[in-house]
PDB file of C-alpha atoms and ligand atoms in Angstrom:
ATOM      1  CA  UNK A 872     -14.388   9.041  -1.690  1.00  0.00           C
ATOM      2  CA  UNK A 873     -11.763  10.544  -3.660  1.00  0.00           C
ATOM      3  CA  UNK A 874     -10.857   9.207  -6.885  1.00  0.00           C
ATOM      4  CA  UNK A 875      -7.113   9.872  -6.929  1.00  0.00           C
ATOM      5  CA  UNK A 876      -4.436   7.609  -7.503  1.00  0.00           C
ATOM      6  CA  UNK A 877      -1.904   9.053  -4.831  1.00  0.00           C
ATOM      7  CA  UNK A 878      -1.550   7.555  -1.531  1.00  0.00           C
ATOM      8  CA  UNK A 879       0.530   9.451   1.139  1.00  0.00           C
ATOM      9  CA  UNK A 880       2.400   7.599   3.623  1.00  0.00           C
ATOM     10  CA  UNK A 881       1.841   9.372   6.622  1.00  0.00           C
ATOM     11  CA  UNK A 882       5.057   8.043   8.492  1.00  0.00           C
ATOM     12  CA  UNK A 883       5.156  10.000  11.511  1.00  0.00           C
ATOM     13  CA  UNK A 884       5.687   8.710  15.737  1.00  0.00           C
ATOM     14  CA  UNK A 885       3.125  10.839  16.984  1.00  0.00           C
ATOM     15  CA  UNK A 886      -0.517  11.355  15.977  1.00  0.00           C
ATOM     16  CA  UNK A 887      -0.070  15.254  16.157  1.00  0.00           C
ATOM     17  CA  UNK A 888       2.791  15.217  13.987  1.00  0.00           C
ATOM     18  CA  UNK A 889       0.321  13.003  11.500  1.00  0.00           C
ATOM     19  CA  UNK A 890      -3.166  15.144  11.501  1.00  0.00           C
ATOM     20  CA  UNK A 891      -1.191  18.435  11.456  1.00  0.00           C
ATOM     21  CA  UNK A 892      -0.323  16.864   8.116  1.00  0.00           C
ATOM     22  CA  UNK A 893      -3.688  15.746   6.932  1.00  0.00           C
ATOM     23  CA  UNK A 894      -4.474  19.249   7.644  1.00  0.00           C
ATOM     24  CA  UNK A 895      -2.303  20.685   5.221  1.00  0.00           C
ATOM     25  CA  UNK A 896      -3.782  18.031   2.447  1.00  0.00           C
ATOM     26  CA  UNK A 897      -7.472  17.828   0.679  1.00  0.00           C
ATOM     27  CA  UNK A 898      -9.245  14.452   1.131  1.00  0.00           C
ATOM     28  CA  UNK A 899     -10.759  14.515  -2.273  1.00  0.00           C
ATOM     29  CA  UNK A 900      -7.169  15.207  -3.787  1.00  0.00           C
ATOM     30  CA  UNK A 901      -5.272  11.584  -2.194  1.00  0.00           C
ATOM     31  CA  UNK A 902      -5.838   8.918   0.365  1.00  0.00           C
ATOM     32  CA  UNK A 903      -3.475   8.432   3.590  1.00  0.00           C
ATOM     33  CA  UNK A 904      -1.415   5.371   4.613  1.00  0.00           C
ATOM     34  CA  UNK A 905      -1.166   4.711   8.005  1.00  0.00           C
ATOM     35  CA  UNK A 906       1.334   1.767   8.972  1.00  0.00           C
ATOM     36  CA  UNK A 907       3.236   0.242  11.616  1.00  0.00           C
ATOM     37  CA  UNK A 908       4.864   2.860  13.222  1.00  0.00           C
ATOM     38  CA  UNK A 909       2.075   5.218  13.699  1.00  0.00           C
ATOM     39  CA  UNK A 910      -0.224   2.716  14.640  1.00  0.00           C
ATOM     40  CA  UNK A 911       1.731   1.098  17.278  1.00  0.00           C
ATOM     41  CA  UNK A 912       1.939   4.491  19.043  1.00  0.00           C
ATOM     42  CA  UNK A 913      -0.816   5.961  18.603  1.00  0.00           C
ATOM     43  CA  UNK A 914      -3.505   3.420  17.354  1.00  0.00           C
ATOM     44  CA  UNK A 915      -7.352   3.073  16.071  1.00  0.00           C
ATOM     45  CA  UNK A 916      -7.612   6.623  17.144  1.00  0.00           C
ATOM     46  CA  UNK A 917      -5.749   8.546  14.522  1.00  0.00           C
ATOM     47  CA  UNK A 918      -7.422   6.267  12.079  1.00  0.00           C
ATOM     48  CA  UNK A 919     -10.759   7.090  13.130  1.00  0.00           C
ATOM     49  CA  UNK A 920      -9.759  10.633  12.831  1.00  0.00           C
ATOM     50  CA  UNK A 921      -8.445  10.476   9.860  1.00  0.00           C
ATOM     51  CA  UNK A 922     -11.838   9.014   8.443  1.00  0.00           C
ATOM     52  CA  UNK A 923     -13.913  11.172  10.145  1.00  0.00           C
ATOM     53  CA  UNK A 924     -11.952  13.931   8.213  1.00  0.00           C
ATOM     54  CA  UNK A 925     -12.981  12.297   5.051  1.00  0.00           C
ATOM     55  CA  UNK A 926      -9.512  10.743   4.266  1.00  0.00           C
ATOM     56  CA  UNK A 927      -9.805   7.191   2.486  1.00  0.00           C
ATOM     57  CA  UNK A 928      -6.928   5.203   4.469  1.00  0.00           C
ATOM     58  CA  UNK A 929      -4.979   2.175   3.668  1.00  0.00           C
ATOM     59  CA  UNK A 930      -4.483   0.509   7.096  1.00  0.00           C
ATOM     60  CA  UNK A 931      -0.596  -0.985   6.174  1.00  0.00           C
ATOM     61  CA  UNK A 932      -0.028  -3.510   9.042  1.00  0.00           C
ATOM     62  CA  UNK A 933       0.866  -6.489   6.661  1.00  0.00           C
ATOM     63  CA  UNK A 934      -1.163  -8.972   8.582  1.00  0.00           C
ATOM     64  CA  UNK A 935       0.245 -12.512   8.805  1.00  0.00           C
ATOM     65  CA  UNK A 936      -0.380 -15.242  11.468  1.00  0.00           C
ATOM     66  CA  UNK A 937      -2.996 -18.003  11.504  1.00  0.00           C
ATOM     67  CA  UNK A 938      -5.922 -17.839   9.547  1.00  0.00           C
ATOM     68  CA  UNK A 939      -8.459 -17.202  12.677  1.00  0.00           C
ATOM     69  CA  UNK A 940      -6.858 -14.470  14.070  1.00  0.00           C
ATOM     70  CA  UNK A 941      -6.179 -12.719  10.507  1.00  0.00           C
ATOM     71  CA  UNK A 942      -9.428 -13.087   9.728  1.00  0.00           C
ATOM     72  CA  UNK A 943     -10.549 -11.197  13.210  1.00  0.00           C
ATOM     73  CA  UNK A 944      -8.004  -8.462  12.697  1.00  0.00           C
ATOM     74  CA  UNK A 945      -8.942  -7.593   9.255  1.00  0.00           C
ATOM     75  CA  UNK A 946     -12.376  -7.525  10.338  1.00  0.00           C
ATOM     76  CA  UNK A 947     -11.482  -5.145  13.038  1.00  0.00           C
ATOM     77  CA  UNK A 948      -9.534  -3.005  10.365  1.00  0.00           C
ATOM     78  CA  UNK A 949     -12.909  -3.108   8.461  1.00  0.00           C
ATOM     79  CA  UNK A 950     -15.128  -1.782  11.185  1.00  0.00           C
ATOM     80  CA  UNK A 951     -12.569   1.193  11.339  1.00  0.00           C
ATOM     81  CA  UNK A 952     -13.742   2.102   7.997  1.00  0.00           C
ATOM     82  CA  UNK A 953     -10.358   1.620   5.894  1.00  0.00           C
ATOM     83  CA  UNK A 954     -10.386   1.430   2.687  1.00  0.00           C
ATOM     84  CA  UNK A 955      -7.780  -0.919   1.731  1.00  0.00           C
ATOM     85  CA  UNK A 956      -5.672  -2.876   3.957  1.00  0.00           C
ATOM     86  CA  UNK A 957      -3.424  -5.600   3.802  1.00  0.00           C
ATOM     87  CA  UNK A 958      -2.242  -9.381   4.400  1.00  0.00           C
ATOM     88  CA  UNK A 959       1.014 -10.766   3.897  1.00  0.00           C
ATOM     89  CA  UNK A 960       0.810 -13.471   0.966  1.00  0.00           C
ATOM     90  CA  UNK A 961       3.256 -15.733   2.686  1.00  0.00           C
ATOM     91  CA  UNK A 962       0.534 -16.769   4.568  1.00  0.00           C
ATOM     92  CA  UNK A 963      -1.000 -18.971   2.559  1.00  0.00           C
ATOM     93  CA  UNK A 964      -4.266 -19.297   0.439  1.00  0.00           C
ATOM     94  CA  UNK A 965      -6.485 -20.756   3.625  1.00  0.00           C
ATOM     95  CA  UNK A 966      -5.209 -17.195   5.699  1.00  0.00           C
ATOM     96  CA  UNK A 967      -6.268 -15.009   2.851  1.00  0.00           C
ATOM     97  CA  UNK A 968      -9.434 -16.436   2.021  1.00  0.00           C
ATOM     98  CA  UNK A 969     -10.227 -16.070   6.021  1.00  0.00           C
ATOM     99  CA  UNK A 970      -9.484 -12.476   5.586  1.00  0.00           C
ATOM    100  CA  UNK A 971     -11.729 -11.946   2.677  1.00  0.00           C
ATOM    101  CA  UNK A 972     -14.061 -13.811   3.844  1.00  0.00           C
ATOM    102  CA  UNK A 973     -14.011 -11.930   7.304  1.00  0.00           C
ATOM    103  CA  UNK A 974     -14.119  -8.393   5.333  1.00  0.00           C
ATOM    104  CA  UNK A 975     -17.616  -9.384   3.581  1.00  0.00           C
ATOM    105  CA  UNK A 976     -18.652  -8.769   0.304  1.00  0.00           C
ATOM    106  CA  UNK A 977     -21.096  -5.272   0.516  1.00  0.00           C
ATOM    107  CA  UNK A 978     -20.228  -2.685  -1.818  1.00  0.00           C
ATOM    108  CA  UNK A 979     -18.552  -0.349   0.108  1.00  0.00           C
ATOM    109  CA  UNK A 980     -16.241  -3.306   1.611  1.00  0.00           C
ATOM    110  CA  UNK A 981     -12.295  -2.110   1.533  1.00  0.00           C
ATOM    111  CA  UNK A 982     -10.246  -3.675  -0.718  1.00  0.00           C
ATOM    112  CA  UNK A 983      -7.829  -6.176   0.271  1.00  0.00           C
ATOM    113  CA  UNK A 984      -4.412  -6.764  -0.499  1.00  0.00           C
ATOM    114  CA  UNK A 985      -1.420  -9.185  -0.394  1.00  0.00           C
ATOM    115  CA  UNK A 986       2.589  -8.262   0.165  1.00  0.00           C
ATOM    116  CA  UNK A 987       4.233 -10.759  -2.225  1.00  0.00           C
ATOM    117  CA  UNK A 988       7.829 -10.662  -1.290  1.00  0.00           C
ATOM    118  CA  UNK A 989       9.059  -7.318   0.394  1.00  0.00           C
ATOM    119  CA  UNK A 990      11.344  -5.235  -1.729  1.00  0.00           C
ATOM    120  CA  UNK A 991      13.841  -4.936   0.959  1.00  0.00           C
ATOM    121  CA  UNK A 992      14.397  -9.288   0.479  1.00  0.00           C
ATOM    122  CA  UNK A 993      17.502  -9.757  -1.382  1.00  0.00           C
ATOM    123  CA  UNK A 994      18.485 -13.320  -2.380  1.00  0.00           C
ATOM    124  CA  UNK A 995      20.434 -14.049   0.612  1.00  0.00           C
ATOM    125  CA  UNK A 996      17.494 -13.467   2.507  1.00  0.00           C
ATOM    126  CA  UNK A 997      15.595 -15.174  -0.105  1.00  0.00           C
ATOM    127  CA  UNK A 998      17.825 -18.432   0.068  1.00  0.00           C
ATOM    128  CA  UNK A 999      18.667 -18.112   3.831  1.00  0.00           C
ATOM    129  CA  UNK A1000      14.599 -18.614   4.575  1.00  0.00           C
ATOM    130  CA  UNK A1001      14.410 -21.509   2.423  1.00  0.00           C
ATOM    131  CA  UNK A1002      13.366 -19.882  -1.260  1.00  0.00           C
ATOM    132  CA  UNK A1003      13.871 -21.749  -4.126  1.00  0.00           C
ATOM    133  CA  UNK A1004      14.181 -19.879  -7.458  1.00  0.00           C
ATOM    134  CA  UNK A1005      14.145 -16.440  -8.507  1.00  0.00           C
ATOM    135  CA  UNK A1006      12.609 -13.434  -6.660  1.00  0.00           C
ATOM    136  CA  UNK A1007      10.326 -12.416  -9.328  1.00  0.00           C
ATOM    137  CA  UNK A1008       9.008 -16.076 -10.115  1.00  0.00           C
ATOM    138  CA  UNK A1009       7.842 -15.934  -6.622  1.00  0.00           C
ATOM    139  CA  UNK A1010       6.713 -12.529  -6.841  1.00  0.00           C
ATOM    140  CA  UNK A1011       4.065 -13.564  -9.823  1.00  0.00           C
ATOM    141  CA  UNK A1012       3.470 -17.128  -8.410  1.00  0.00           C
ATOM    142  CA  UNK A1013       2.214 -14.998  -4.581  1.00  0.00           C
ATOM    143  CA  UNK A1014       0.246 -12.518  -6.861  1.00  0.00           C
ATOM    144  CA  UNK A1015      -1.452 -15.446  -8.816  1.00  0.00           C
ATOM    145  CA  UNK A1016      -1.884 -17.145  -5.411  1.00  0.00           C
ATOM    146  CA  UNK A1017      -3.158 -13.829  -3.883  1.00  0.00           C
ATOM    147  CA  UNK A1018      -5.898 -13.055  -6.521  1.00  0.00           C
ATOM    148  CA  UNK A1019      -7.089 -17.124  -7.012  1.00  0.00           C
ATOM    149  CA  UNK A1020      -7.755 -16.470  -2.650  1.00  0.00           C
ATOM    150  CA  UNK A1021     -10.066 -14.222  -3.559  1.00  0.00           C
ATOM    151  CA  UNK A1022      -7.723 -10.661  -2.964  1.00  0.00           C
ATOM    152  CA  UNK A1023      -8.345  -7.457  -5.040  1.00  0.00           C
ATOM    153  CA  UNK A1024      -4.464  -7.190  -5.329  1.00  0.00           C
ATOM    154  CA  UNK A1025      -1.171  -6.828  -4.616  1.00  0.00           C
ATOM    155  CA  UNK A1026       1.473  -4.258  -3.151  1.00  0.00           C
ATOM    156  CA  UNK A1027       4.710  -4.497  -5.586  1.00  0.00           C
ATOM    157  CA  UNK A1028       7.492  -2.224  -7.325  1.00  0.00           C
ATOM    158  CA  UNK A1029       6.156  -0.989 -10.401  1.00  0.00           C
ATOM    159  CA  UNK A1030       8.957  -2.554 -12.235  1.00  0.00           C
ATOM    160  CA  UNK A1031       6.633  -5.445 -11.753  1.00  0.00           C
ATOM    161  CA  UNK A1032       3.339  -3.663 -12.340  1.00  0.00           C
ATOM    162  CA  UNK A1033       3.557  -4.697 -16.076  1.00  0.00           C
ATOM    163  CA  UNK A1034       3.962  -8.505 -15.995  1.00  0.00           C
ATOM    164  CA  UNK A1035       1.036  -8.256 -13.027  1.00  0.00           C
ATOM    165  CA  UNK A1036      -0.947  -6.498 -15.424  1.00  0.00           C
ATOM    166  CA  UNK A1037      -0.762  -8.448 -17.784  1.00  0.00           C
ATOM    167  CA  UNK A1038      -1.542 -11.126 -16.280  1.00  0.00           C
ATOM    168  CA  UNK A1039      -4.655  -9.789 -13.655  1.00  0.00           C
ATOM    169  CA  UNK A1040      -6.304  -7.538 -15.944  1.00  0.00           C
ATOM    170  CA  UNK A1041      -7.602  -4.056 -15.076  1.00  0.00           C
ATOM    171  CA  UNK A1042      -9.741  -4.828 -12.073  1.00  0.00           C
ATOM    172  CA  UNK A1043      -6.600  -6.162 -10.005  1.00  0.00           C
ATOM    173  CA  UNK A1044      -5.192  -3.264  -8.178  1.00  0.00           C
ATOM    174  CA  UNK A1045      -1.195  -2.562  -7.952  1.00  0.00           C
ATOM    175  CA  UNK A1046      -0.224  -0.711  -5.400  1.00  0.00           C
ATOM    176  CA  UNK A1047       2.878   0.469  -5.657  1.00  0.00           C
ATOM    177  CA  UNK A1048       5.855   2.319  -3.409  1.00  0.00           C
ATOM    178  CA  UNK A1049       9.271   3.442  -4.421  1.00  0.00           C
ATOM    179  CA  UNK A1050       7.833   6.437  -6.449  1.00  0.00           C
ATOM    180  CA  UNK A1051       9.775   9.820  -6.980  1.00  0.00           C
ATOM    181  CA  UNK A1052       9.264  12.724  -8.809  1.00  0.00           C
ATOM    182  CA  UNK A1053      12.134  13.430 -11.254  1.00  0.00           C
ATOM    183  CA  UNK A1054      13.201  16.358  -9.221  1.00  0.00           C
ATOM    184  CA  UNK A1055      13.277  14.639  -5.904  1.00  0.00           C
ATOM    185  CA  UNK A1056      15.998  13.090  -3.434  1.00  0.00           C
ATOM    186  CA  UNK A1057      15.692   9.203  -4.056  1.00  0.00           C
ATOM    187  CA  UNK A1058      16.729   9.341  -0.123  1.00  0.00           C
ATOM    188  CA  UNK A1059      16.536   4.903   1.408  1.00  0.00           C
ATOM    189  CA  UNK A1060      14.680   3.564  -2.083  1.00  0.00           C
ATOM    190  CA  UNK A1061      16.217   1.859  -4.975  1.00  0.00           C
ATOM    191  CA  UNK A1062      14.463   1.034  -7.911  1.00  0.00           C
ATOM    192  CA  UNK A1063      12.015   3.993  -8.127  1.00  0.00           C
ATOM    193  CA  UNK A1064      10.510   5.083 -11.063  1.00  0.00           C
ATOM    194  CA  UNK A1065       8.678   8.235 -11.794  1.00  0.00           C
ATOM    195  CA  UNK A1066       4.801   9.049 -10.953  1.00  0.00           C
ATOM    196  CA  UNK A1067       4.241   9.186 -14.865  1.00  0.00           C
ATOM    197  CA  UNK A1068       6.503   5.790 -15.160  1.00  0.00           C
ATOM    198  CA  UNK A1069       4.885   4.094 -12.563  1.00  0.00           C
ATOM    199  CA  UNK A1070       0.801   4.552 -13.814  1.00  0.00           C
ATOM    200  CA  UNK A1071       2.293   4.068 -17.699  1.00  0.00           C
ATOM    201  CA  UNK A1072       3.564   0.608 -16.398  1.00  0.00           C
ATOM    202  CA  UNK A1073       0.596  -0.051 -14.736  1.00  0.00           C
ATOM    203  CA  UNK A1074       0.254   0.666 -10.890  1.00  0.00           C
ATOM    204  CA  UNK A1075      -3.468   1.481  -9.993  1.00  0.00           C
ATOM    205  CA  UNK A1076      -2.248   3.379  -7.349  1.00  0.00           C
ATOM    206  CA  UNK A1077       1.144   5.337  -5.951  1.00  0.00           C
ATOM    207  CA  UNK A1078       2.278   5.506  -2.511  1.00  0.00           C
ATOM    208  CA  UNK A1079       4.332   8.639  -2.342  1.00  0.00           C
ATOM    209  CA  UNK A1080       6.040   9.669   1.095  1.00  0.00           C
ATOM    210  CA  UNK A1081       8.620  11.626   1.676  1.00  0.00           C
ATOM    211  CA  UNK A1082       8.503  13.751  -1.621  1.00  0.00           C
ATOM    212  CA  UNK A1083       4.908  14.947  -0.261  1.00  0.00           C
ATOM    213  CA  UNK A1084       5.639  14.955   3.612  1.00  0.00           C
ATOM    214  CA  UNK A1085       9.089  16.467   3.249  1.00  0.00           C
ATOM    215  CA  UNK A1086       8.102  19.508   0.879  1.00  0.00           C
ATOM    216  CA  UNK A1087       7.749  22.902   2.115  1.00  0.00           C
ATOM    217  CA  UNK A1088       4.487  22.847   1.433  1.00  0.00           C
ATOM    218  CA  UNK A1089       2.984  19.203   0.838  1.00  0.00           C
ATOM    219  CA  UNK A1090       0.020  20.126  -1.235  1.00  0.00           C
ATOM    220  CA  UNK A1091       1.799  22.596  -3.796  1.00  0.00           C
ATOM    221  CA  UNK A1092       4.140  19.163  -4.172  1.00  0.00           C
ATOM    222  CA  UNK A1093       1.194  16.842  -4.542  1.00  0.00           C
ATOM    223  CA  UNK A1094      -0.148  19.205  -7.206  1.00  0.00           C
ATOM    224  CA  UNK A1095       3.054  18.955  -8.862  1.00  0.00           C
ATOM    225  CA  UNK A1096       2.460  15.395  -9.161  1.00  0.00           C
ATOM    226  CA  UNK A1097      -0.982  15.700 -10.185  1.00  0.00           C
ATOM    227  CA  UNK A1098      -0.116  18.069 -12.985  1.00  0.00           C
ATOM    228  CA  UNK A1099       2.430  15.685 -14.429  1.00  0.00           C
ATOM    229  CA  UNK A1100       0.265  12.533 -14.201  1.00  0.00           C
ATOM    230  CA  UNK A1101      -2.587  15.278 -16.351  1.00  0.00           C
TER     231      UNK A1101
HETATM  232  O1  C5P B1440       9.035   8.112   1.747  1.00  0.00           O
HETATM  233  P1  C5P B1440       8.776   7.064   0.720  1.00  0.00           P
HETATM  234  O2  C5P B1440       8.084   7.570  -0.522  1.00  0.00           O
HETATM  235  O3  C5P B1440      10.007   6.250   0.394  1.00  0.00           O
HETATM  236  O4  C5P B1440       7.726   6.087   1.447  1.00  0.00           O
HETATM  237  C1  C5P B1440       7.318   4.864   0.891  1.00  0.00           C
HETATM  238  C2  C5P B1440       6.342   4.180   1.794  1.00  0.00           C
HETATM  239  O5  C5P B1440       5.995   2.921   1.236  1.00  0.00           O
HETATM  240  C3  C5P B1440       6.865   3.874   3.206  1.00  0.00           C
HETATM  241  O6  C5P B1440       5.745   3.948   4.097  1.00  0.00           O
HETATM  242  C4  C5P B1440       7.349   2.453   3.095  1.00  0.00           C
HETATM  243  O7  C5P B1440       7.280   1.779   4.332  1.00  0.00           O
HETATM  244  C5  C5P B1440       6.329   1.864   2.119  1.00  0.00           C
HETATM  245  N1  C5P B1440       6.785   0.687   1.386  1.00  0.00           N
HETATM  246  C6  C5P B1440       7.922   0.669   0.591  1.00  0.00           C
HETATM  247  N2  C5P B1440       8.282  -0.480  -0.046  1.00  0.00           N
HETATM  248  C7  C5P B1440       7.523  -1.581   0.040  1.00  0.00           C
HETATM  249  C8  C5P B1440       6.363  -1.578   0.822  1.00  0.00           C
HETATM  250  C9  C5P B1440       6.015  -0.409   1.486  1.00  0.00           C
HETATM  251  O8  C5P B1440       8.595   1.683   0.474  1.00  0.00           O
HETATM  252  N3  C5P B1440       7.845  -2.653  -0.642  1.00  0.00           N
END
């Protein structure tokens, strides 16, 4: 297992187009994210490739339905050998706890995580679904909901990683997207902030996509990143 703190999204249609990119990248130097896309085409399969290659992967399907049948898919994500995956928080306390429960507790389990509110809900949205108060109330009150159900963290911005930090202490992890290099195109995403910004304010961990899978050469860009988090 690699100890780095850089997670590559690995959005890609086809499972070629995915491992010809893993290729290019050094197991011990990040982990992979596999999510929706990828998975719905090409499935378990590039996942258990990916492991077998020695990649850690964070299995990003965002799991949310009743608690039975979360609880069976996350232990199906499990017996792929992830090591992270996640649940949406939404859900409810009696869904995650199913999933953590369903996960086990050996050592080597993955880690499990809760979406709070997605970054691309606005307050429309917010209101339109039924919300009351502010977006980042409810962000804080899902992640305290999240880690009191027994979860090892939450994905958020890392303009929230500080409050969340705060808060959790070191052992809850904070995953966080919206991460670009001060040289790089901020391309679909908002309110990024910087790999340097983002582990100062507190993410455990940075999921970086297109400034790694769009470069020339995706590991000379990930050791950019490396050398400015040293
Ligand atoms: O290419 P880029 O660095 O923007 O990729 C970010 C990745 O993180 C994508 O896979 C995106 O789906 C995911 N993500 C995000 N914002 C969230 C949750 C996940 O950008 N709130």
């Amino acid at each position: 297992m690699s100890d780095s703190k850089i997670i590559v999204a690995l959005d890609y249609p086809t499972a070629d187009a995915a491992l010809s990119l893993a290729q290019q990248l050094d197991p011990q130097r990040c982990k992979l994210k596999v999510g929706k896309e990828l998975f719905t085409r090409s499935g378990p399969a590039v996942v258990e490739s990916l492991v077998k290659q020695g990649f850690d992967i964070f299995l990003d399907l965002k799991y949310h339905d009743i608690p039975n049948t979360v609880a069976k898919a996350c232990a199906a994500a499990a017996d792929l050998g992830v090591w992270m995956m996640n649940v949406h928080t939404l859900g409810g306390s009696a869904m995650m706890e199913a999933a953590r429960d369903a996960i086990g507790n050996h050592a080597d389990r993955p880690f499990l995580i809760g979406v709070t509110l997605l970054t691309s809900m606005d307050q429309h949205t917010f209101n339109q679904i039924g919300l009351q108060g502010s977006i980042p109330e409810t962000v804080v009150r899902l992640a305290n909901l999240a880690k009191q159900s027994g979860l090892d963290g939450v994905v958020c911005s890392a303009q929230e990683a500080p409050i969340l930090r705060a808060q959790h202490g070191a052992d809850f992890q904070l995953v966080t997207p919206g991460i670009r290099p001060a040289d790089s195109e901020q391309g679909d995403q908002h309110r990024t902030m910087t790999p340097q910004q983002a582990i100062a304010a507190g993410s455990s961990y940075l999921v970086i996509g297109r400034p790694i899978t769009g470069a020339a050469i995706p590991m000379v860009a990930l050791e950019q990143i490396e050398q400015a988090l040293n």
